XYZ file of C-alpha atoms in Angstrom:
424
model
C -22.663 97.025 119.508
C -22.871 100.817 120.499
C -23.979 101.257 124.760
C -26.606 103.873 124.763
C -26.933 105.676 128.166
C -28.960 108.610 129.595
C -27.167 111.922 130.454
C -28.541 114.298 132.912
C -28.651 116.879 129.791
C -31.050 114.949 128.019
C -28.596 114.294 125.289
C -27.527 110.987 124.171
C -23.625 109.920 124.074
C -22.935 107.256 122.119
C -19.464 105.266 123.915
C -17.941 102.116 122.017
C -18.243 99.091 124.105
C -14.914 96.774 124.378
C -15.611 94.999 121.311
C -15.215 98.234 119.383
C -11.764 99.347 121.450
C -10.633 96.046 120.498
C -11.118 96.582 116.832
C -9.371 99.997 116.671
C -6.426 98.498 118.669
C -5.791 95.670 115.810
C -6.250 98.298 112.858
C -3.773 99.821 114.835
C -1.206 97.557 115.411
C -2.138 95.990 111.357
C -0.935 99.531 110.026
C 2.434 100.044 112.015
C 3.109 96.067 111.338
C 2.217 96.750 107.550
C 4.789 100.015 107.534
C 7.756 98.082 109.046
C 7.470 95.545 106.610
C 7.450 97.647 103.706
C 10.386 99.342 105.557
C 12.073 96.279 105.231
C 11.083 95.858 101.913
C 12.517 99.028 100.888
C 15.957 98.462 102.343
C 16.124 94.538 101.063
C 15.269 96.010 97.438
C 18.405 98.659 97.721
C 21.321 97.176 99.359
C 23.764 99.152 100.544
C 27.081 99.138 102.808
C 24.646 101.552 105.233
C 21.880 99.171 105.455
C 24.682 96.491 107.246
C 25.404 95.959 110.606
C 28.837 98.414 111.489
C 30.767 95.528 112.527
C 29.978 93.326 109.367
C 31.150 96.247 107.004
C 34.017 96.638 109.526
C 34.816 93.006 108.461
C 34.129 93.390 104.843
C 36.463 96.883 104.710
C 39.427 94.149 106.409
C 39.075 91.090 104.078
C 38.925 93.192 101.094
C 42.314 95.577 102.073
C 43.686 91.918 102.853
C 42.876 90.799 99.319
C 44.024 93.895 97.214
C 47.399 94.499 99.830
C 48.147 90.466 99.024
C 47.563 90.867 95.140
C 49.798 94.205 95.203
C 52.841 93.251 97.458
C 52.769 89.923 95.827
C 52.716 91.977 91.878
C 55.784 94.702 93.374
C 58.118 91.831 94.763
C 57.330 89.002 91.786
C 58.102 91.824 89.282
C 61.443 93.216 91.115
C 62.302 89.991 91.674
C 62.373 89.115 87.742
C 64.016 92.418 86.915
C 67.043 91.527 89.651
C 66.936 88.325 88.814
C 68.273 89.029 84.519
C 70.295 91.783 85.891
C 72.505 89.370 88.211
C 72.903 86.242 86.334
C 74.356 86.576 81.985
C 72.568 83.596 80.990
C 69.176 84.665 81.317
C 70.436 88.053 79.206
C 68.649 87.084 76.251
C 66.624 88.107 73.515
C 63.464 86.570 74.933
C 64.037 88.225 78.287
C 64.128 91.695 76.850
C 60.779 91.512 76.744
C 60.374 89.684 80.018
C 62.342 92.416 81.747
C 59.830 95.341 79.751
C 55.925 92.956 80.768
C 58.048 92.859 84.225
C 58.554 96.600 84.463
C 55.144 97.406 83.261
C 53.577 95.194 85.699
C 55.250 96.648 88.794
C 54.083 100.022 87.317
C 50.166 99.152 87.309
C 50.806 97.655 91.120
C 51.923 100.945 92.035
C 50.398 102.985 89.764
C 46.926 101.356 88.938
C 45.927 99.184 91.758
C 46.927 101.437 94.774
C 44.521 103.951 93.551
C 41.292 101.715 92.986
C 42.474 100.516 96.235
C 41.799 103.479 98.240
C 38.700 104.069 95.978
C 37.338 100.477 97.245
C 38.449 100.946 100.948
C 37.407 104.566 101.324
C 33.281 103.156 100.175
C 34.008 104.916 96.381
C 34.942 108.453 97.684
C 38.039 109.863 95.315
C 40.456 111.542 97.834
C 42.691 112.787 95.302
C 40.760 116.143 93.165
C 39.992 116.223 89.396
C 43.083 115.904 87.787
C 44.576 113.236 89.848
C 41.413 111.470 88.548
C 42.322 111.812 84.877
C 45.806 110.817 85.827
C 44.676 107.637 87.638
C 42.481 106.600 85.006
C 45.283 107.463 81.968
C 47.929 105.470 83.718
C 45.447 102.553 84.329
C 44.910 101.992 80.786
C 48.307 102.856 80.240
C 49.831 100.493 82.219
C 47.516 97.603 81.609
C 47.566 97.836 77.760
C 51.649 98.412 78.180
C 51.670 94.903 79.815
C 49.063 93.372 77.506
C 51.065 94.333 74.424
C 54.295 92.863 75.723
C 53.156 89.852 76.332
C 51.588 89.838 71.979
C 55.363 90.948 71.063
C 56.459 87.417 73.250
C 54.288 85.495 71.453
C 56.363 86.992 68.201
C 59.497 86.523 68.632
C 58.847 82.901 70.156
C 56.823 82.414 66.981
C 60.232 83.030 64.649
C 62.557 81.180 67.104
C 60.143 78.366 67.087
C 58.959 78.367 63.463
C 62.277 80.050 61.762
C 65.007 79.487 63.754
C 67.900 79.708 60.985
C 66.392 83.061 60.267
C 65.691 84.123 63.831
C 69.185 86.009 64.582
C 68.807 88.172 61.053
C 65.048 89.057 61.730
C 65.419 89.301 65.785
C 68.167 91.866 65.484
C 68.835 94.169 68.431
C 67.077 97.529 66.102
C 63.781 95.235 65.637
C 63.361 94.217 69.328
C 64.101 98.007 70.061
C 61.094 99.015 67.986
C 59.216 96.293 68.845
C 59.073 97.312 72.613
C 59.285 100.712 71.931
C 55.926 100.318 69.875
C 54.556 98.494 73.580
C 55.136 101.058 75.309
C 54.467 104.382 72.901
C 50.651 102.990 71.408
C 49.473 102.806 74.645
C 49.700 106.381 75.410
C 46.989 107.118 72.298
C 43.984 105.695 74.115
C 44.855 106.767 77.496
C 46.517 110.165 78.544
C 45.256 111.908 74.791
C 41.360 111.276 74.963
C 42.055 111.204 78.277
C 42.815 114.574 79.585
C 41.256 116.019 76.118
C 38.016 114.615 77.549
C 37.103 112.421 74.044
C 36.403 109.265 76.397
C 33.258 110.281 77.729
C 29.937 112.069 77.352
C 29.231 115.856 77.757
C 27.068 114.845 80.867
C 29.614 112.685 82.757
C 32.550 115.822 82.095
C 29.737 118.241 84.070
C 29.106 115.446 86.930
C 32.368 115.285 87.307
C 32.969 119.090 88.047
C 30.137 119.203 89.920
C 31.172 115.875 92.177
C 34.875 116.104 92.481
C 34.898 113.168 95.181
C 33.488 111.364 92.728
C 36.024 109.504 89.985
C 33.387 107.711 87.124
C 35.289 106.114 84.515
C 32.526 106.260 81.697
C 33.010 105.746 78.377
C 31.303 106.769 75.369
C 30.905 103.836 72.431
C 33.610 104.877 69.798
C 36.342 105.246 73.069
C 34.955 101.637 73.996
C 35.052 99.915 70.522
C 38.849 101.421 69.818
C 40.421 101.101 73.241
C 39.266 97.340 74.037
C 40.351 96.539 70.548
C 43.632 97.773 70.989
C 44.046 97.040 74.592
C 42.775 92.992 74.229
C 40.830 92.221 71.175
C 43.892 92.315 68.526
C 46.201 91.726 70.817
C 44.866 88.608 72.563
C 43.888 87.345 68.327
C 48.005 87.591 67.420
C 48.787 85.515 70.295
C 46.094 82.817 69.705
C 47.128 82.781 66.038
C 50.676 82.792 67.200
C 50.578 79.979 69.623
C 48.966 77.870 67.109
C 51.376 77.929 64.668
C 53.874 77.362 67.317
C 52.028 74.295 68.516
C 51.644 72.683 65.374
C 55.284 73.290 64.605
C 56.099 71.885 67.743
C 54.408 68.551 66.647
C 56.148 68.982 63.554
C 59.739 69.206 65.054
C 58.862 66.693 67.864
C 57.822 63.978 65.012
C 60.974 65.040 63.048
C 63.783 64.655 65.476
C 61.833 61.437 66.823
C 62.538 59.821 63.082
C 66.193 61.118 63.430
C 66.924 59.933 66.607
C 65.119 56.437 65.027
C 67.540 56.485 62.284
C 70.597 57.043 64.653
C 70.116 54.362 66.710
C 69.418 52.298 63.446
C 72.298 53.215 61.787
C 74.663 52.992 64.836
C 73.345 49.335 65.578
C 74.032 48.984 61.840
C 77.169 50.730 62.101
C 78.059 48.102 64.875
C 77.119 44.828 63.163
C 79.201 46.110 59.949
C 82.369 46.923 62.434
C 82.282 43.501 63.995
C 82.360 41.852 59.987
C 85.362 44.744 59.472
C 87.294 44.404 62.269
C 87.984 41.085 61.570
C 88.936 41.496 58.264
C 91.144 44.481 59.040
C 93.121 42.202 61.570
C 94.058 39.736 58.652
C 94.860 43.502 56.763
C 97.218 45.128 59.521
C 98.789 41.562 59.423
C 99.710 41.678 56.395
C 100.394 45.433 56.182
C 103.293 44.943 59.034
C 105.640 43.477 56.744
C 105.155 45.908 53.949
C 105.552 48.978 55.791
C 101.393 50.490 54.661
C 100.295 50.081 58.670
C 99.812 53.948 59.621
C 97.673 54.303 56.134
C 95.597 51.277 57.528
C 94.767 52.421 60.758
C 94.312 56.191 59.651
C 91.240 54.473 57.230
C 89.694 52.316 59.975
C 89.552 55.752 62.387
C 87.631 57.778 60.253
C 84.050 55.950 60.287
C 84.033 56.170 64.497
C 85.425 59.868 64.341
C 82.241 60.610 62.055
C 79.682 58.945 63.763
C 81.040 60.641 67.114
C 80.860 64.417 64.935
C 77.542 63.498 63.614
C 76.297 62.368 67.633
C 77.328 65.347 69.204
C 75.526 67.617 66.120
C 72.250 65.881 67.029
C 72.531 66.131 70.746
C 73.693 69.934 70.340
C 70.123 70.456 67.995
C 68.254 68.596 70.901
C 69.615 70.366 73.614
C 68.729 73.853 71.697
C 65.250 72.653 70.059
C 64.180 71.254 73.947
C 65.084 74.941 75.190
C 63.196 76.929 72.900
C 60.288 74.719 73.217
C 60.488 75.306 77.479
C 60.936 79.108 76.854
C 57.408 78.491 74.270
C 56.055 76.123 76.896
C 56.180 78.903 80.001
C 55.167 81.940 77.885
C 52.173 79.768 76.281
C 51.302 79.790 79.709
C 51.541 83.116 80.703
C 49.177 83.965 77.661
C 46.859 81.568 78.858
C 46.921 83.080 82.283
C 46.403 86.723 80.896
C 43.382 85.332 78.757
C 41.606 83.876 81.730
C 42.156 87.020 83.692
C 41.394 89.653 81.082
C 38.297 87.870 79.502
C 35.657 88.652 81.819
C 36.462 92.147 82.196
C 36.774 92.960 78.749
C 33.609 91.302 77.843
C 32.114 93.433 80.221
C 33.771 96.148 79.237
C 32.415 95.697 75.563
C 28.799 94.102 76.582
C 28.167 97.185 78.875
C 29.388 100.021 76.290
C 27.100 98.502 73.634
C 23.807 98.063 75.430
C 24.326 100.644 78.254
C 21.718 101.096 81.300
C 19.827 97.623 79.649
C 23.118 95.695 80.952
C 23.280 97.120 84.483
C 25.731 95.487 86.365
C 26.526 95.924 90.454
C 29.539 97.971 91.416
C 30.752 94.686 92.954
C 30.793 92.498 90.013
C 32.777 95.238 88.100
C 35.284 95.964 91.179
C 36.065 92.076 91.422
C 36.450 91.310 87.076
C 39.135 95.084 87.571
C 40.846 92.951 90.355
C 40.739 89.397 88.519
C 42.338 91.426 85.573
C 45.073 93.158 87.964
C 46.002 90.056 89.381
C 47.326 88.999 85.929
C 50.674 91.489 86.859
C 51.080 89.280 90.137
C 50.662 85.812 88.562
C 53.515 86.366 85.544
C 56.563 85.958 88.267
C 54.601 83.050 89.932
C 54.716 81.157 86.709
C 58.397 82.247 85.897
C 59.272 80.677 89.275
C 56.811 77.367 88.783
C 57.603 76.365 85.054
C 60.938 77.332 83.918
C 63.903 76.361 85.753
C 66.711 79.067 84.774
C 64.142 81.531 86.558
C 63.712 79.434 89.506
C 67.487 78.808 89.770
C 68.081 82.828 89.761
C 65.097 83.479 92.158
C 66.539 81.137 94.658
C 70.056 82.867 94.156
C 69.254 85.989 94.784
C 66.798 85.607 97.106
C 69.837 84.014 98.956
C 71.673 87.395 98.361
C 69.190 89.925 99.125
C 67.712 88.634 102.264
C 71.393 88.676 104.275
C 71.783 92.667 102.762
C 68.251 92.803 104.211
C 69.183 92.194 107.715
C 72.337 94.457 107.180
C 74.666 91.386 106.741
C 75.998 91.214 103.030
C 78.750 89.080 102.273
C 78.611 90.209 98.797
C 80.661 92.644 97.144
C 79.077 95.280 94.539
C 81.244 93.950 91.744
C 79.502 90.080 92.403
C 75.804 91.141 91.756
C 76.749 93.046 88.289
C-alpha cells in the first residue's frame, strides 16, 4: 500500500508505508543468509587443512609426527638390532641369515632414507624443502630401497624352498658364490627402475618435468603407464608370485615330511616294543647259553653277540632324533619367514593396487592425498614390523635380542663390563 501525500510544490511523492520497509528488510537479510550458506557450501565441497580450526590442524600436524617418528625409530633400532644381534652370537651366522642381515640393512636404509623425507613432506603441509635434485634423489632411493627390501625377502623364500624341499642337495646348490649373486642381484636390479629413468626423466610425462621446474617446492611423483606397468612388476608383482609359489611348495612338503617322520617315529616305537618282547624270550635263553658257555671257555663270543642288537637300536635312535631335531629347525626358520612374507603382502597390497589401478585409469580414479599418504606409510611400516616378528616367533633371535640388549644398554650409560674381544 503506497501513502500518497500533498507537497506544497504541487508534486506528488510517493513514500513506502511500513509494510513495504518490512519487505525490503527480509529480501535483505534472505540474500546475505543465502550467500553465507553457499559460502559454506563452497568450503564443505573443498576441504582443506586452511578451512580447519588452527588448533585442530595443530593437533593433526602432532599425532601424525607421533605416528611416522614411532614407525621410523621403531624400523632404525629393530633393524640395528638384527644386524648386532648375527654379528655377536656364531650360531645365528648362517646361510639363511645372510639374507636376513641384507632385508635388515635395506630396511634401516628406507627408515632413513625413504621415510624421513615423506616425513617432512607430510609435516611441512606438502611443501618440498629440499630443491630439484634432492627431489629426484628422494624419489630414486625410495624405490630403491623399498624394491631392495622386497626382493630380499623373494630370495628368502628360495633358499628356504631348497632347504625345505631339497635338503641333501641344499649345501651343493646354496654355495657361498650363489648366495653372493643372489643378493647381489637384490640389490643391483633395483637401481634400473629407480635412479636410471629416474634422473633421465623416462618416469614421467613432458608436462609434469615443466611443473616441476616451474614449482620447485613442489616434489610430484607421477608416473607415466609403461614406468608404472614395469616398476610395480618388478618391485611386487613377480616378486610377491615367487614367494606365493614358493611357500606353497614348502607347505605341502611340510605335510609331506610331517606325515613321513610321524610313520617313522610309529615304526620305532613298534619295533622297539617288539624289540623288547623278543629280548625278554632271548634273554632267557641266553642265560641257559652263557651257562653252558662257562665251562667251555666261548663266554666273551657270547656276550659280544647279545651287545650288538641294543648298540644298533641306540645308533639307529640317536639318527632319528638328530633328523628331528634338524627337520623341526628348518621348518621354524620356514615358519617365521612364511610370516614375514605374509606381513609384507598385507602391507604392500593396497599400495600397489593403487599404484597400478591409478596409472591405468588416471584422473577417472582420483584418489585424496590422504588415502595415498596413509597406503605409502602402511607399506613403510613393513621395514619396522620384520624385527618385531624376528623377536615374537623365533627363539634364537629372541635369545640374541635379549643378550645384547643386556650388553648395549650398560655401554649406553657409559658402564661396559664388556671387553671388545667378547662382542666379536
Amino acid at each position: 500500500m503506497l501513502n500518497v501525500t500533498a507537497m506544497s510544490t504541487g508534486l506528488l511523492r510517493v513514500e513506502p508505508t511500513s509494510s513495504s520497509v518490512l519487505i525490503n528488510n527480509t529480501i535483505t537479510a534472505s540474500s546475505t543468509t543465502i550467500t553465507a550458506i553457499a559460502n559454506v557450501s563452497s568450503s564443505a565441497e573443498n576441504p582443506t587443512v586452511e578451512n580447519l580450526p588452527e588448533n585442530v590442524n595443530v593437533l593433526l600436524v602432532v599425532i601424525k609426527g607421533i605416528i611416522m617418528g614411532t614407525i621410523i625409530t621403531t624400523a632404525v633400532l629393530g633393524n640395528m638390532l638384527v644386524i648386532a644381534s648375527v654379528r655377536r652370537h656364531r650360531r645365528l651366522r648362517v646361510v639363511t641369515n645372510c639374507y636376513v642381515v641384507s632385508l635388515a640393512a635395506a630396511d634401516l636404509l628406507v627408515a632413513m632414507c625413504a621415510m624421513t623425507f615423506n616425513a617432512s613432506v607430510e609435516l611441512s603441509g606438502g611443501k618440498w624443502l629440499f630443491g630439484p635434485i634432492m627431489c629426484d634423489l628422494w624419489n630414486s632411493l625410495d624405490v630403491y630401497f623399498s624394491t631392495a627390501s622386497i626382493l630380499h625377502l623373494c630370495c628368502i623364500s628360495v633358499d628356504r624352498y631348497y632347504a625345505i624341499v631339497s635338503p641333501l642337495e641344499y649345501t651343493v646348490i646354496m654355495k657361498q658364490s650363489t648366495v653372493g649373486c643372489m643378493l647381489g642381484s637384490a640389490w643391483v636390479l633395483p637401481a634400473l627402475i629407480s635412479f636410471i629413468p629416474i634422473f633421465m626423466g623416462w618416469y614421467t610425462t613432458k608436462e609434469h618435468l615443466e611443473y616441476m621446474v616451474k614449482h620447485p617446492e613442489s616434489c610430484e611423483f607421477r608416473v607415466n603407464l609403461p614406468y608404472a606397468l614395469i616398476s610395480s612388476c618388478v618391485s611386487f608383482w613377480i616378486p610377491g608370485l615367487v614367494m606365493i609359489i614358493m611357500y606353497y611348495k614348502i607347505y605341502k612338503e611340510a605335510i609331506r615330511q610331517r606325515k613321513a617322520l610321524s610313520r617313522t617315529s610309529s615304526n620305532i616305537v613298534l619295533n622297539s616294543v617288539h624289540h623288547h618282547r623278543s629280548s625278554t624270550r632271548h634273554h632267557h635263553h641266553q642265560q641257559m647259553l652263557l651257562q653252558a658257555a662257562a665251562d667251555t671257555g666261548e663266554l666273551a663270543l657270547h656276550t659280544a653277540h647279545f651287545a650288538v642288537p641294543t648298540e644298533l637300536h641306540a645308533v639307529n635312535g640317536t639318527s632319528i632324533r638328530q633328523q628331528t631335531k634338524s627337520w623341526r629347525a628348518e621348518h621354524k626358520a620356514a615358519r617365521t619367514l612364511g610370516i614375514i612374507m605374509g606381513a609384507f603382502l598385507l602391507c604392500w597390497l593396497p599400495f600397489f593396487l593403487w599404484y597400478l589401478t591409478t596409472s591405468l585409469c588416471g584422473e577417472a580414479c582420483y584418489t585424496p592425498d590422504t588415502v595415498v599418504s596413509v597406503l605409502f606409510w602402511i607399506g613403510y611400516f613393513n621395514s619396522a614390523l620384520n624385527p618385531l616378528i624376528y623377536a615374537y616367533f623365533n627363539r634364537d633371535f629372541r635369545d640374541a635380542f635379549k643378550d645384547t640388549l643386556k650388553s648395549a644398554l650398560p655401554c649406553c650409560a657409559g658402564h661396559c663390563w664388556k671387553t671388545p674381544s667378547q662382542f666379536v
